[in-house]
Short mmCIF file of C-alpha atoms in Angstrom, two decimals:
data_model
loop_
_atom_site.label_atom_id
_atom_site.label_comp_id
_atom_site.label_asym_id
_atom_site.label_seq_id
_atom_site.Cartn_x
_atom_site.Cartn_y
_atom_site.Cartn_z
CA MET A 1 -66.19 54.68 -108.08
CA THR A 2 -68.12 56.91 -105.69
CA ARG A 3 -67.43 57.15 -101.92
CA LYS A 4 -70.58 55.18 -101.20
CA GLN A 5 -69.49 52.37 -103.52
CA LYS A 6 -66.01 52.33 -101.91
CA ARG A 7 -67.54 52.03 -98.42
CA LEU A 8 -69.83 49.21 -99.57
CA ALA A 9 -66.85 47.43 -101.15
CA VAL A 10 -64.84 47.73 -97.90
CA ILE A 11 -67.79 46.52 -95.80
CA GLY A 12 -68.41 43.65 -98.22
CA GLY A 13 -64.70 42.70 -98.14
CA LEU A 14 -64.68 42.72 -94.32
CA GLY A 15 -67.81 40.56 -94.32
CA VAL A 16 -66.15 38.00 -96.60
CA VAL A 17 -63.04 37.95 -94.37
CA LEU A 18 -65.24 37.49 -91.28
CA VAL A 19 -67.14 34.58 -92.85
CA ILE A 20 -63.88 32.89 -93.89
CA ALA A 21 -62.40 33.37 -90.39
CA ALA A 22 -65.53 31.96 -88.73
CA GLY A 23 -65.47 28.98 -91.10
CA LEU A 24 -61.84 28.26 -90.30
CA ILE A 25 -62.47 28.53 -86.55
CA PHE A 26 -65.46 26.18 -86.64
CA THR A 27 -63.56 23.70 -88.81
CA ALA A 28 -60.62 23.73 -86.39
CA LEU A 29 -62.88 23.29 -83.35
CA ARG A 30 -65.02 20.55 -84.87
CA ASP A 31 -62.73 17.81 -83.58
CA GLN A 32 -62.31 19.49 -80.18
CA ILE A 33 -65.98 19.91 -79.30
CA VAL A 34 -67.30 17.23 -76.98
CA PHE A 35 -71.05 17.12 -76.47
CA PHE A 36 -72.73 16.12 -73.22
CA TYR A 37 -75.58 13.59 -73.21
CA SER A 38 -77.62 11.73 -70.64
CA PRO A 39 -77.94 7.98 -71.28
CA SER A 40 -81.44 8.53 -72.78
CA GLU A 41 -80.21 11.29 -75.09
CA LEU A 42 -77.27 9.10 -76.11
CA ARG A 43 -79.74 6.55 -77.50
CA GLU A 44 -82.22 9.07 -78.89
CA LYS A 45 -79.61 11.10 -80.77
CA GLU A 46 -78.00 7.98 -82.24
CA VAL A 47 -74.46 9.18 -81.57
CA ALA A 48 -71.95 7.61 -83.95
CA ILE A 49 -69.74 4.86 -82.58
CA GLY A 50 -66.30 6.27 -81.83
CA GLN A 51 -67.42 9.91 -81.65
CA PRO A 52 -66.05 11.55 -78.48
CA VAL A 53 -68.86 12.57 -76.12
CA ARG A 54 -69.54 13.01 -72.42
CA ILE A 55 -72.29 11.18 -70.63
CA GLY A 56 -73.53 11.92 -67.17
CA GLY A 57 -75.91 10.48 -64.67
CA LEU A 58 -76.00 8.54 -61.46
CA VAL A 59 -74.00 5.35 -60.93
CA GLU A 60 -76.60 2.63 -60.39
CA GLU A 61 -76.49 0.88 -57.02
CA GLY A 62 -74.94 -2.59 -57.24
CA SER A 63 -73.71 -2.14 -60.82
CA TRP A 64 -70.03 -1.42 -60.20
CA VAL A 65 -67.74 -4.38 -60.96
CA LYS A 66 -64.02 -3.92 -60.50
CA THR A 67 -61.47 -6.41 -61.82
CA GLY A 68 -57.96 -5.11 -61.27
CA GLN A 69 -57.97 -1.74 -62.97
CA ASP A 70 -60.91 -2.63 -65.22
CA ASN A 71 -64.15 -1.06 -64.04
CA LYS A 72 -67.66 -1.57 -65.31
CA PHE A 73 -70.69 0.32 -64.03
CA MET A 74 -74.07 1.51 -65.21
CA VAL A 75 -74.78 5.23 -65.55
CA SER A 76 -78.48 6.02 -65.34
CA ASP A 77 -80.63 9.11 -65.76
CA GLY A 78 -83.60 7.38 -64.15
CA GLU A 79 -85.03 6.34 -67.49
CA THR A 80 -82.21 4.62 -69.37
CA ALA A 81 -78.90 3.18 -68.27
CA THR A 82 -75.66 2.80 -70.22
CA LEU A 83 -72.86 0.38 -69.43
CA VAL A 84 -69.59 2.26 -68.95
CA THR A 85 -66.21 0.56 -69.06
CA TYR A 86 -63.11 2.29 -67.73
CA THR A 87 -59.56 1.07 -67.27
CA GLY A 88 -57.65 2.91 -64.62
CA ILE A 89 -58.01 4.31 -61.17
CA LEU A 90 -61.36 5.91 -60.49
CA PRO A 91 -61.53 9.16 -58.52
CA ASP A 92 -61.52 8.68 -54.73
CA LEU A 93 -65.02 10.11 -54.51
CA PHE A 94 -66.50 7.66 -57.06
CA ARG A 95 -69.37 5.76 -55.45
CA GLU A 96 -72.56 3.99 -56.43
CA GLY A 97 -75.64 6.21 -56.28
CA GLN A 98 -73.62 9.38 -56.90
CA GLY A 99 -73.31 11.67 -59.90
CA VAL A 100 -70.60 11.02 -62.45
CA ILE A 101 -69.50 12.33 -65.81
CA ALA A 102 -67.62 10.03 -68.17
CA GLU A 103 -65.79 11.21 -71.27
CA GLY A 104 -65.12 8.73 -74.05
CA SER A 105 -66.97 7.11 -76.92
CA LEU A 106 -69.46 4.40 -77.72
CA VAL A 107 -68.00 0.99 -78.48
CA ASP A 108 -71.36 -0.36 -79.61
CA THR A 109 -74.96 0.76 -79.17
CA THR A 110 -75.04 -0.13 -75.45
CA THR A 111 -71.44 0.16 -74.19
CA PHE A 112 -69.53 3.34 -73.53
CA ALA A 113 -65.72 3.22 -73.17
CA ALA A 114 -64.62 6.02 -70.89
CA THR A 115 -61.22 7.65 -71.09
CA THR A 116 -61.91 10.02 -68.20
CA VAL A 117 -64.28 9.71 -65.26
CA LEU A 118 -65.18 12.70 -63.14
CA ALA A 119 -66.91 12.25 -59.81
CA LYS A 120 -68.58 14.63 -57.43
CA HIS A 121 -66.56 16.69 -54.97
CA ASP A 122 -68.75 16.35 -51.88
CA GLU A 123 -71.74 14.32 -50.77
CA ASN A 124 -74.25 16.99 -51.82
CA TYR A 125 -72.86 17.95 -55.23
CA ILE A 126 -74.30 16.81 -58.54
CA PRO A 127 -72.79 18.22 -61.76
CA LYS A 128 -74.98 20.96 -63.23
CA GLU A 129 -75.57 19.04 -66.48
CA ILE A 130 -76.83 16.02 -64.55
CA ALA A 131 -79.00 18.13 -62.26
CA ASP A 132 -80.53 19.89 -65.29
CA THR A 133 -81.18 16.59 -67.02
CA LEU A 134 -82.74 15.05 -63.92
CA ARG A 135 -84.81 18.20 -63.36
CA ASP A 136 -86.06 18.07 -66.96
CA ARG A 137 -87.08 14.44 -66.52
CA GLY A 138 -88.80 15.05 -63.17
CA GLU A 139 -86.25 12.90 -61.31
CA TRP A 140 -84.77 15.82 -59.37
CA ARG A 141 -84.05 15.32 -55.67
CA PRO A 142 -83.43 18.88 -54.44
CA GLU A 143 -82.56 17.75 -50.92
CA THR A 144 -79.39 16.11 -52.31
CA ASN A 145 -78.03 19.18 -54.11
CA THR A 146 -76.85 22.40 -52.55
CA ALA A 147 -74.52 23.35 -55.43
CA ASP A 148 -77.19 25.34 -57.29
CA GLN A 149 -78.22 27.36 -54.25
#
């Protein structure tokens, strides 16, 4: 075996090891990756029921119903709204008309069961994902966001 063939064999072996390592990493992370969707994207992408995802948008005015620790509210991106159910104490800053991100999974095609709800941290903040989505859809209200500046 010549020196050139030995180098090619070493490089080829390292390439195989790299591909195997990348495959193992992606397999291990597959269950840990949580994708973010707006309510419209959630319907368009046909996310599987039970798959963990994050949705974000604005809490529709007048949609929040609280019964004990059970909460129901609509999250909207200005085009589509999704019913979100959450059992527990909502963040102190949770309000109607404000940005919110909910992590959980679809129960059926129209209802999202949240395990975690994240709310804004001041009256001018909208999470970047929501701002980008609203900006893409032409629903952006720049006077309400100073976080990107």
